[in-house]
Each structure stands twice: as structure tokens, then as C-alpha cells.
Tab-separated table of C-alpha atoms in Angstrom:
chain	number	residue	atom	x	y	z
H	131	UNK	CA	-13.661	-12.456	7.403
H	132	UNK	CA	-11.573	-9.756	8.991
H	133	UNK	CA	-11.070	-6.273	7.599
H	134	UNK	CA	-9.253	-3.191	8.847
H	135	UNK	CA	-9.675	0.549	9.077
H	136	UNK	CA	-7.350	3.096	10.602
H	137	UNK	CA	-7.636	6.539	12.122
H	138	UNK	CA	-4.857	8.954	12.944
H	139	UNK	CA	-4.096	9.675	16.556
H	140	UNK	CA	-2.676	13.087	17.385
H	141	UNK	CA	-0.345	14.202	20.121
H	142	UNK	CA	-0.067	17.634	21.689
H	143	UNK	CA	3.066	19.314	22.942
H	144	UNK	CA	3.121	19.287	26.706
H	145	UNK	CA	5.233	22.447	27.088
H	146	UNK	CA	4.446	25.449	24.894
H	147	UNK	CA	7.103	27.660	26.461
H	148	UNK	CA	10.141	25.924	25.001
H	149	UNK	CA	11.043	24.530	21.559
H	150	UNK	CA	12.688	21.519	23.242
H	151	UNK	CA	9.926	19.438	24.913
H	152	UNK	CA	12.268	16.735	26.189
H	153	UNK	CA	15.965	16.203	26.764
H	154	UNK	CA	17.809	14.354	23.979
H	155	UNK	CA	19.501	11.042	24.747
H	156	UNK	CA	22.954	11.346	26.312
H	157	UNK	CA	25.851	10.765	23.957
H	158	UNK	CA	27.591	8.035	25.979
H	159	UNK	CA	29.597	5.194	24.468
H	160	UNK	CA	29.368	2.059	26.599
H	161	UNK	CA	32.281	-0.402	26.515
H	162	UNK	CA	30.147	-3.415	25.551
H	163	UNK	CA	27.920	-1.719	22.955
H	164	UNK	CA	28.492	-0.427	19.458
H	165	UNK	CA	30.293	2.855	18.952
H	166	UNK	CA	28.903	6.327	18.356
H	167	UNK	CA	26.908	5.106	15.339
H	168	UNK	CA	24.292	3.538	17.627
H	169	UNK	CA	24.155	6.689	19.724
H	170	UNK	CA	23.741	8.715	16.550
H	171	UNK	CA	20.804	6.506	15.559
H	172	UNK	CA	19.218	7.040	18.979
H	173	UNK	CA	19.558	10.789	18.551
H	174	UNK	CA	17.990	10.553	15.090
H	175	UNK	CA	15.011	8.571	16.418
H	176	UNK	CA	14.595	11.049	19.271
H	177	UNK	CA	14.607	13.964	16.806
H	178	UNK	CA	12.064	12.180	14.582
H	179	UNK	CA	9.732	11.692	17.547
H	180	UNK	CA	9.923	15.381	18.440
H	181	UNK	CA	9.229	16.352	14.831
H	182	UNK	CA	6.244	14.001	14.676
H	183	UNK	CA	4.756	15.361	17.895
H	184	UNK	CA	5.171	18.930	16.664
H	185	UNK	CA	3.811	18.279	13.164
H	186	UNK	CA	0.631	16.587	14.361
H	187	UNK	CA	-0.110	18.744	17.392
H	188	UNK	CA	-2.862	21.370	17.491
H	189	UNK	CA	-0.253	24.087	17.955
H	190	UNK	CA	-0.118	26.209	14.745
H	191	UNK	CA	3.577	26.737	15.437
H	192	UNK	CA	4.183	22.989	15.269
H	193	UNK	CA	6.099	22.821	12.011
H	194	UNK	CA	8.156	25.922	12.875
H	195	UNK	CA	9.269	24.206	16.077
H	196	UNK	CA	10.539	21.174	14.179
H	197	UNK	CA	13.273	23.217	12.542
H	198	UNK	CA	15.305	22.916	15.741
H	199	UNK	CA	15.421	19.139	15.269
H	200	UNK	CA	15.974	18.877	11.506
H	201	UNK	CA	19.696	19.421	11.965
H	202	UNK	CA	19.921	16.012	13.647
H	203	UNK	CA	18.799	14.282	10.440
H	204	UNK	CA	20.699	13.360	7.299
H	205	UNK	CA	19.823	15.420	4.182
H	206	UNK	CA	17.811	12.546	2.664
H	207	UNK	CA	15.875	11.831	5.861
H	208	UNK	CA	15.306	15.560	6.294
H	209	UNK	CA	13.744	15.694	2.809
H	210	UNK	CA	11.438	12.758	3.627
H	211	UNK	CA	10.267	14.253	6.917
H	212	UNK	CA	9.797	17.709	5.407
H	213	UNK	CA	7.363	16.193	2.905
H	214	UNK	CA	4.860	15.123	5.585
H	215	UNK	CA	3.357	18.497	6.627
H	216	UNK	CA	2.634	19.510	3.027
H	217	UNK	CA	1.782	16.037	1.731
H	218	UNK	CA	-1.784	17.100	0.878
H	219	UNK	CA	-0.300	19.269	-1.867
H	220	UNK	CA	2.202	16.664	-3.014
H	221	UNK	CA	2.115	14.064	-5.750
H	222	UNK	CA	1.037	10.459	-5.320
H	223	UNK	CA	3.905	8.003	-5.838
H	224	UNK	CA	6.690	10.461	-4.982
H	225	UNK	CA	10.126	8.788	-4.596
H	226	UNK	CA	12.923	9.791	-2.212
H	227	UNK	CA	16.408	8.287	-1.836
H	228	UNK	CA	16.842	6.941	1.691
H	229	UNK	CA	19.568	4.709	3.110
H	230	UNK	CA	18.786	1.513	4.988
H	231	UNK	CA	20.205	3.075	8.164
H	232	UNK	CA	17.902	6.095	7.880
H	233	UNK	CA	14.897	3.878	7.180
H	234	UNK	CA	15.660	1.818	10.293
H	235	UNK	CA	15.544	5.052	12.311
H	236	UNK	CA	12.235	5.971	10.668
H	237	UNK	CA	10.837	2.541	11.589
H	238	UNK	CA	11.785	3.052	15.235
H	239	UNK	CA	10.091	6.453	15.370
H	240	UNK	CA	6.487	7.549	15.859
H	241	UNK	CA	6.184	8.151	12.112
H	242	UNK	CA	6.238	4.411	11.477
H	243	UNK	CA	3.364	3.814	13.917
H	244	UNK	CA	1.080	6.237	12.054
H	245	UNK	CA	-1.088	4.083	9.773
H	246	UNK	CA	-2.189	7.089	7.716
H	247	UNK	CA	1.353	7.595	6.410
H	248	UNK	CA	1.564	5.179	3.484
H	249	UNK	CA	4.810	4.439	1.688
H	250	UNK	CA	6.875	1.653	0.154
H	251	UNK	CA	10.545	1.137	0.936
H	252	UNK	CA	12.875	-0.815	-1.336
H	253	UNK	CA	15.952	-1.851	0.643
H	254	UNK	CA	17.847	-3.035	-2.432
H	255	UNK	CA	17.631	0.280	-4.292
H	256	UNK	CA	17.307	2.365	-1.092
H	257	UNK	CA	14.220	4.214	-2.332
H	258	UNK	CA	11.202	5.305	-0.290
H	259	UNK	CA	8.053	6.023	-2.330
H	260	UNK	CA	5.062	7.847	-0.877
H	261	UNK	CA	1.631	6.365	-1.634
H	262	UNK	CA	0.007	9.594	-0.522
H	263	UNK	CA	-1.900	11.707	-1.061
H	264	UNK	CA	-4.249	9.482	-3.054
H	265	UNK	CA	-6.386	10.984	-5.837
H	266	UNK	CA	-10.112	10.697	-5.138
H	267	UNK	CA	-10.622	8.497	-8.215
H	268	UNK	CA	-7.867	6.130	-7.075
H	269	UNK	CA	-9.360	5.743	-3.593
H	270	UNK	CA	-12.850	5.154	-4.997
H	271	UNK	CA	-11.720	2.303	-7.240
H	272	UNK	CA	-9.523	0.833	-4.493
H	273	UNK	CA	-12.342	0.737	-1.936
H	274	UNK	CA	-15.048	-0.457	-4.363
H	275	UNK	CA	-12.899	-3.277	-5.705
H	276	UNK	CA	-11.906	-4.420	-2.221
H	277	UNK	CA	-15.566	-4.347	-1.166
H	278	UNK	CA	-16.566	-6.534	-4.134
H	279	UNK	CA	-13.954	-9.144	-3.241
H	280	UNK	CA	-14.727	-9.223	0.479
H	281	UNK	CA	-18.502	-9.329	-0.091
H	282	UNK	CA	-18.175	-12.370	-2.348
H	283	UNK	CA	-15.907	-14.154	0.120
H	284	UNK	CA	-18.482	-13.581	2.849
H	285	UNK	CA	-21.287	-14.821	0.574
H	286	UNK	CA	-19.365	-18.016	-0.207
H	287	UNK	CA	-18.778	-18.632	3.505
H	288	UNK	CA	-22.441	-18.040	4.316
H	289	UNK	CA	-23.681	-20.666	1.875
H	290	UNK	CA	-20.897	-23.269	2.057
H	291	UNK	CA	-20.074	-24.769	5.430
H	292	UNK	CA	-17.171	-26.791	4.021
H	293	UNK	CA	-15.064	-23.698	3.248
H	294	UNK	CA	-16.483	-21.417	5.934
H	295	UNK	CA	-13.715	-22.276	8.471
H	296	UNK	CA	-11.078	-21.293	5.904
H	297	UNK	CA	-12.738	-18.006	4.887
H	298	UNK	CA	-13.414	-17.043	8.497
H	299	UNK	CA	-9.658	-16.968	9.046
H	300	UNK	CA	-8.898	-14.812	6.018
H	301	UNK	CA	-7.737	-11.264	6.678
H	302	UNK	CA	-8.401	-8.808	3.841
H	303	UNK	CA	-7.454	-5.155	4.050
H	304	UNK	CA	-6.665	-1.958	2.161
H	305	UNK	CA	-4.506	-0.838	5.104
H	306	UNK	CA	-2.197	-3.745	5.842
H	307	UNK	CA	1.543	-3.132	5.330
H	308	UNK	CA	4.046	-5.953	5.489
H	309	UNK	CA	7.818	-6.257	5.723
H	310	UNK	CA	10.070	-8.503	3.699
H	311	UNK	CA	13.891	-8.658	3.589
H	312	UNK	CA	14.296	-5.168	5.101
H	313	UNK	CA	11.767	-3.693	2.651
H	314	UNK	CA	8.269	-2.497	3.494
H	315	UNK	CA	5.144	-2.431	1.326
H	316	UNK	CA	1.704	-0.829	1.684
H	317	UNK	CA	-0.352	-2.439	-1.121
H	318	UNK	CA	-3.780	-1.133	-2.108
H	319	UNK	CA	-5.287	-4.519	-1.209
H	320	UNK	CA	-3.947	-7.670	0.392
H	321	UNK	CA	-5.342	-10.876	1.830
H	322	UNK	CA	-3.780	-13.672	3.819
H	323	UNK	CA	-4.822	-16.567	6.010
H	324	UNK	CA	-4.238	-15.817	9.683
H	325	UNK	CA	-1.945	-18.831	9.937
H	326	UNK	CA	0.454	-17.165	7.496
H	327	UNK	CA	2.694	-14.106	8.047
H	328	UNK	CA	2.553	-12.804	4.470
H	329	UNK	CA	-0.231	-12.155	1.922
H	330	UNK	CA	-1.254	-14.692	-0.702
H	331	UNK	CA	-3.201	-12.154	-2.798
H	332	UNK	CA	-2.133	-8.578	-3.508
H	333	UNK	CA	-3.987	-5.948	-5.525
H	334	UNK	CA	-2.839	-2.578	-6.837
H	335	UNK	CA	-4.619	0.359	-8.480
H	336	UNK	CA	-2.768	2.826	-10.696
H	337	UNK	CA	-3.742	5.977	-12.523
H	338	UNK	CA	-1.877	6.072	-15.818
H	339	UNK	CA	-0.717	9.631	-15.145
H	340	UNK	CA	1.323	8.580	-12.098
H	341	UNK	CA	4.686	6.885	-12.189
H	342	UNK	CA	3.395	3.729	-10.523
H	343	UNK	CA	4.716	0.778	-12.533
H	344	UNK	CA	2.508	-2.248	-11.847
H	345	UNK	CA	4.634	-4.659	-13.888
H	346	UNK	CA	7.682	-3.863	-11.792
H	347	UNK	CA	5.677	-4.012	-8.557
H	348	UNK	CA	4.276	-7.427	-9.481
H	349	UNK	CA	7.764	-8.789	-10.174
H	350	UNK	CA	9.011	-7.438	-6.851
H	351	UNK	CA	6.066	-8.924	-4.949
H	352	UNK	CA	6.546	-12.337	-6.514
H	353	UNK	CA	10.272	-12.296	-5.786
H	354	UNK	CA	10.036	-10.959	-2.229
H	355	UNK	CA	7.059	-13.164	-1.281
H	356	UNK	CA	7.996	-16.346	-3.088
H	357	UNK	CA	6.389	-19.366	-1.417
H	358	UNK	CA	3.648	-17.075	-0.030
H	359	UNK	CA	2.164	-15.092	-2.924
H	360	UNK	CA	-0.206	-16.806	-5.361
H	361	UNK	CA	-1.487	-13.903	-7.433
H	362	UNK	CA	-1.009	-10.174	-7.911
H	363	UNK	CA	-3.698	-8.226	-9.734
H	364	UNK	CA	-3.574	-4.661	-10.933
H	365	UNK	CA	-6.087	-2.227	-12.421
H	366	UNK	CA	-4.556	0.702	-14.312
H	367	UNK	CA	-6.768	3.394	-15.736
H	368	UNK	CA	-6.815	6.955	-16.994
H	369	UNK	CA	-9.167	9.649	-18.259
H	370	UNK	CA	-9.028	11.676	-21.454
H	371	UNK	CA	-11.307	13.784	-23.642
H	372	UNK	CA	-12.281	13.080	-27.236
H	373	UNK	CA	-12.703	15.707	-29.960
H	374	UNK	CA	-16.189	16.490	-28.655
H	375	UNK	CA	-14.916	17.167	-25.148
H	376	UNK	CA	-16.459	14.027	-23.667
H	377	UNK	CA	-14.522	12.276	-20.912
H	378	UNK	CA	-13.360	8.811	-21.955
H	379	UNK	CA	-11.700	6.025	-20.003
H	380	UNK	CA	-8.720	3.814	-20.744
H	381	UNK	CA	-8.296	0.791	-18.489
H	382	UNK	CA	-6.632	-2.606	-18.338
H	383	UNK	CA	-6.855	-5.364	-15.742
H	384	UNK	CA	-3.741	-7.499	-15.281
H	385	UNK	CA	-3.083	-10.596	-13.208
H	386	UNK	CA	0.362	-12.021	-12.504
H	387	UNK	CA	0.944	-15.556	-11.283
H	388	UNK	CA	4.302	-17.112	-10.349
H	389	UNK	CA	6.124	-19.449	-12.694
H	390	UNK	CA	7.984	-22.222	-10.875
H	391	UNK	CA	10.659	-24.536	-12.196
H	392	UNK	CA	11.634	-27.491	-9.996
H	393	UNK	CA	9.834	-25.716	-7.178
H	394	UNK	CA	11.830	-22.505	-7.566
H	395	UNK	CA	10.479	-19.121	-8.642
H	396	UNK	CA	11.773	-18.145	-12.103
H	397	UNK	CA	9.370	-15.355	-13.090
H	398	UNK	CA	5.713	-14.468	-13.446
H	399	UNK	CA	3.057	-14.984	-16.093
H	400	UNK	CA	0.798	-12.036	-16.906
H	401	UNK	CA	-2.710	-12.026	-18.362
H	402	UNK	CA	-4.249	-8.734	-19.513
H	403	UNK	CA	-7.907	-7.837	-20.037
H	404	UNK	CA	-8.726	-4.620	-21.886
H	405	UNK	CA	-11.843	-2.903	-20.535
H	406	UNK	CA	-12.243	-0.209	-23.227
H	407	UNK	CA	-11.277	0.028	-26.876
H	408	UNK	CA	-9.017	2.709	-28.372
H	409	UNK	CA	-11.984	5.085	-28.689
H	410	UNK	CA	-12.937	4.744	-25.021
H	411	UNK	CA	-15.947	2.521	-25.710
H	412	UNK	CA	-16.758	-0.304	-23.307
H	413	UNK	CA	-15.661	-3.778	-24.332
H	414	UNK	CA	-18.436	-6.317	-23.776
H	415	UNK	CA	-17.199	-9.699	-22.548
H	416	UNK	CA	-19.341	-11.443	-19.954
H	417	UNK	CA	-16.709	-14.110	-19.343
H	418	UNK	CA	-13.792	-11.758	-18.652
H	419	UNK	CA	-12.912	-10.028	-15.391
H	420	UNK	CA	-11.000	-10.529	-12.165
H	421	UNK	CA	-11.235	-14.209	-11.276
H	422	UNK	CA	-9.765	-15.481	-8.007
H	423	UNK	CA	-10.123	-19.044	-6.779
H	424	UNK	CA	-10.255	-19.653	-3.042
H	425	UNK	CA	-7.069	-21.607	-3.655
H	426	UNK	CA	-5.417	-18.272	-4.552
H	427	UNK	CA	-5.971	-17.167	-0.952
H	428	UNK	CA	-4.506	-20.395	0.452
H	429	UNK	CA	-1.050	-21.739	1.312
H	430	UNK	CA	0.974	-24.924	0.983
H	431	UNK	CA	-0.628	-27.542	3.226
H	432	UNK	CA	-1.526	-31.203	3.615
H	433	UNK	CA	-4.122	-32.526	1.104
H	434	UNK	CA	-6.584	-33.141	3.932
H	435	UNK	CA	-6.431	-29.535	5.156
H	436	UNK	CA	-9.068	-27.309	3.519
H	437	UNK	CA	-9.785	-29.561	0.503
H	438	UNK	CA	-11.779	-28.360	-2.497
H	439	UNK	CA	-10.909	-24.661	-2.335
H	440	UNK	CA	-10.408	-24.580	-6.096
H	441	UNK	CA	-14.144	-25.247	-6.552
H	442	UNK	CA	-15.082	-21.752	-5.346
H	443	UNK	CA	-14.392	-18.515	-7.191
H	444	UNK	CA	-14.554	-14.787	-6.581
H	445	UNK	CA	-15.434	-13.050	-9.850
H	446	UNK	CA	-15.610	-9.310	-10.536
H	447	UNK	CA	-16.880	-8.948	-14.091
H	448	UNK	CA	-15.722	-6.495	-16.735
H	449	UNK	CA	-19.117	-4.816	-16.457
H	450	UNK	CA	-18.686	-4.300	-12.703
H	451	UNK	CA	-15.180	-2.914	-13.218
H	452	UNK	CA	-16.473	-0.538	-15.880
H	453	UNK	CA	-19.217	0.606	-13.526
H	454	UNK	CA	-16.777	1.576	-10.770
H	455	UNK	CA	-14.476	3.242	-13.305
H	456	UNK	CA	-17.428	5.241	-14.630
H	457	UNK	CA	-18.096	6.431	-11.086
H	458	UNK	CA	-14.410	7.308	-10.745
H	459	UNK	CA	-14.603	9.355	-13.956
H	460	UNK	CA	-17.463	11.402	-12.484
H	461	UNK	CA	-15.423	11.942	-9.329
H	462	UNK	CA	-12.465	12.989	-11.459
H	463	UNK	CA	-14.619	15.522	-13.302
H	464	UNK	CA	-15.888	16.930	-10.008
H	465	UNK	CA	-12.558	17.096	-8.181
H	466	UNK	CA	-9.972	17.011	-10.952
H	467	UNK	CA	-6.608	16.113	-9.523
H	468	UNK	CA	-7.523	17.243	-6.018
H	469	UNK	CA	-5.845	14.814	-3.630
H	470	UNK	CA	-7.024	13.094	-0.496
H	471	UNK	CA	-4.642	14.155	2.291
């Protein structure tokens, strides 16, 4: 099993005496290259790199120095970049309009290399959505659920030599973005076999109070990753108080699987599991929960390659899900809607 973690790297400004640390690219149009549009994109990328270096330097004047470069950006890209320095005070799942051309410039810049900056980009609708800052309760459930899945995969590999070679080449992560048809996604959990470029399993966590629509996300994943994705699962939850002032939980687990007709993707089939009743009381069902076969993590292959994967299952029970949600409720009471920057 492989897993990933990320840490931010910071850069410092090499010259504190001037607001322009480097010279911008020359505005030259070459006879055998595209016109001024390509030069304009180069200038935009250059400006983004200067803004990034200033924002994440130790110089307290960093953000003030970026103002000299903001004029090189389009209004929409300027709004996106201006969100970064104050993102700790922002709202999770914040959307911004952004053209495909501007997003291409963002991808070429230092911002795109920073793994702590999490966002989704939809090229069709030209929308960039920030997945940051994450509420503490969200992050707790995300990490605990990923840990449960990975731990069971490792346990299966340890006790079953027949599937160990397959599991040893699985890559599971809560920090693994992927690109698809000019779009970019940063799911809360994903897993894929190292022989494949795209995930076979994707998981999402959503607080009910945010605008994160898991049904729409699942449809988009299945459409964008058709022939790769086998299952999308989502856990949506929220907290509320009853008439006695006690904190209660609402939660539902959903799994979406592709529906194929003549080998072509035509939609997805959803199964829902309620974890609490309308009064916030736990629902007891020892057979229900998140159930993933090893085949869900696999890919189209010859019958002789990794046979018998459907005989092994990862199962996170309703009781285990309720336990981690109970912990998240305590975190929510302690921190409220304080965000993780």
C-alpha cells in the first residue's frame, strides 16, 4: 500500500529593496509562434509566480508587494489569487468563475505546485471551487474514514498472499489530485492501481451546511472517468440541537456505481444508508455500511490477471461511521465553525 502526505514549502524574496524581484518576460512576437496572446499568457504566469513568492514569504509586507503584479491578471484570476492570503477566514467550497485560459496560466504557475492549495476546476462550466479551508469536523471524518479503508486493505494483504501483489500496488490518498479533459479534481479520498492513470475508487465528505453537492460530483466523476471509475462513495453529515439543547447528528452514506448499456456509460445507480433517524438517534444495522470489494479497486484486465478479487471486502460498519461522526460532533462543539487553514 502507498499513501501520501504533503507539506507546504515556502519561498523568500531575494531582494527586499525593490517591489520587482525579477524582470518580466520580454513582449516579443516571434514570426513562427503564436501572436501576443501567448506572450500575454507568459506575462500572466510570471506575475502569478511573483505573487506566490510574495504571499508565502516571511516578509510581512509580502501581500502588499503583490499589488504591483495584480494588474497583469484578468479580473476573475485576480479574484482567485486574492482569496489565497485570507483563505483561513474564507468558506469551504467557495466558487469562482475562471476561464480555461486563466486556469491554464494558473496550472503553469507556482500556485499549482503547492499541494496545500486544494480546489476543483470544471472546464465545461469554467468554475473553480476552493476545497479550503476545511472545517475541523470535515477533516476528522475524512482522515478517519481513509485510515479505516487503508488499514483493512493492509490487513487483507498481510493474510492473503494471492491478492497481496495487487494490494501492494494500490495507491490510496487524501491528497491526490487528478486531471481529466482539461478539468482538475482534488477528492477527499481516491485509490488507484499503479498501472492505471486514474482512480477506480473516489470518496467525498460533505457537511450539510456547505454547498458541496455530492450527487452532482458523483455524476461528474462517473462521466469524466468512465472506463476507470468503479465506485464513488460520499458521507454527508450535519449537526443540530434538539429542544433540550443537546447536539444531534444527521448523516447519510451514499454509494454510486456506473450503469452501462452495451458497454457505454449511461448514468449511475445510487444506494443510500441512513445513519441516524429524524430525531438524531443512531440507527442499528450490523449489516449496513460502506462495503467495497477488492474488485472495486481494480481495472479491466485478462481473466488470469489478479483473479478472485471479488472474494475480499473492505467493510466500514454503520457503528464505526457513527463513532467517527460522534467524535466529529465533539470537535464541532469545541471549535464551532473554526476552519483549518
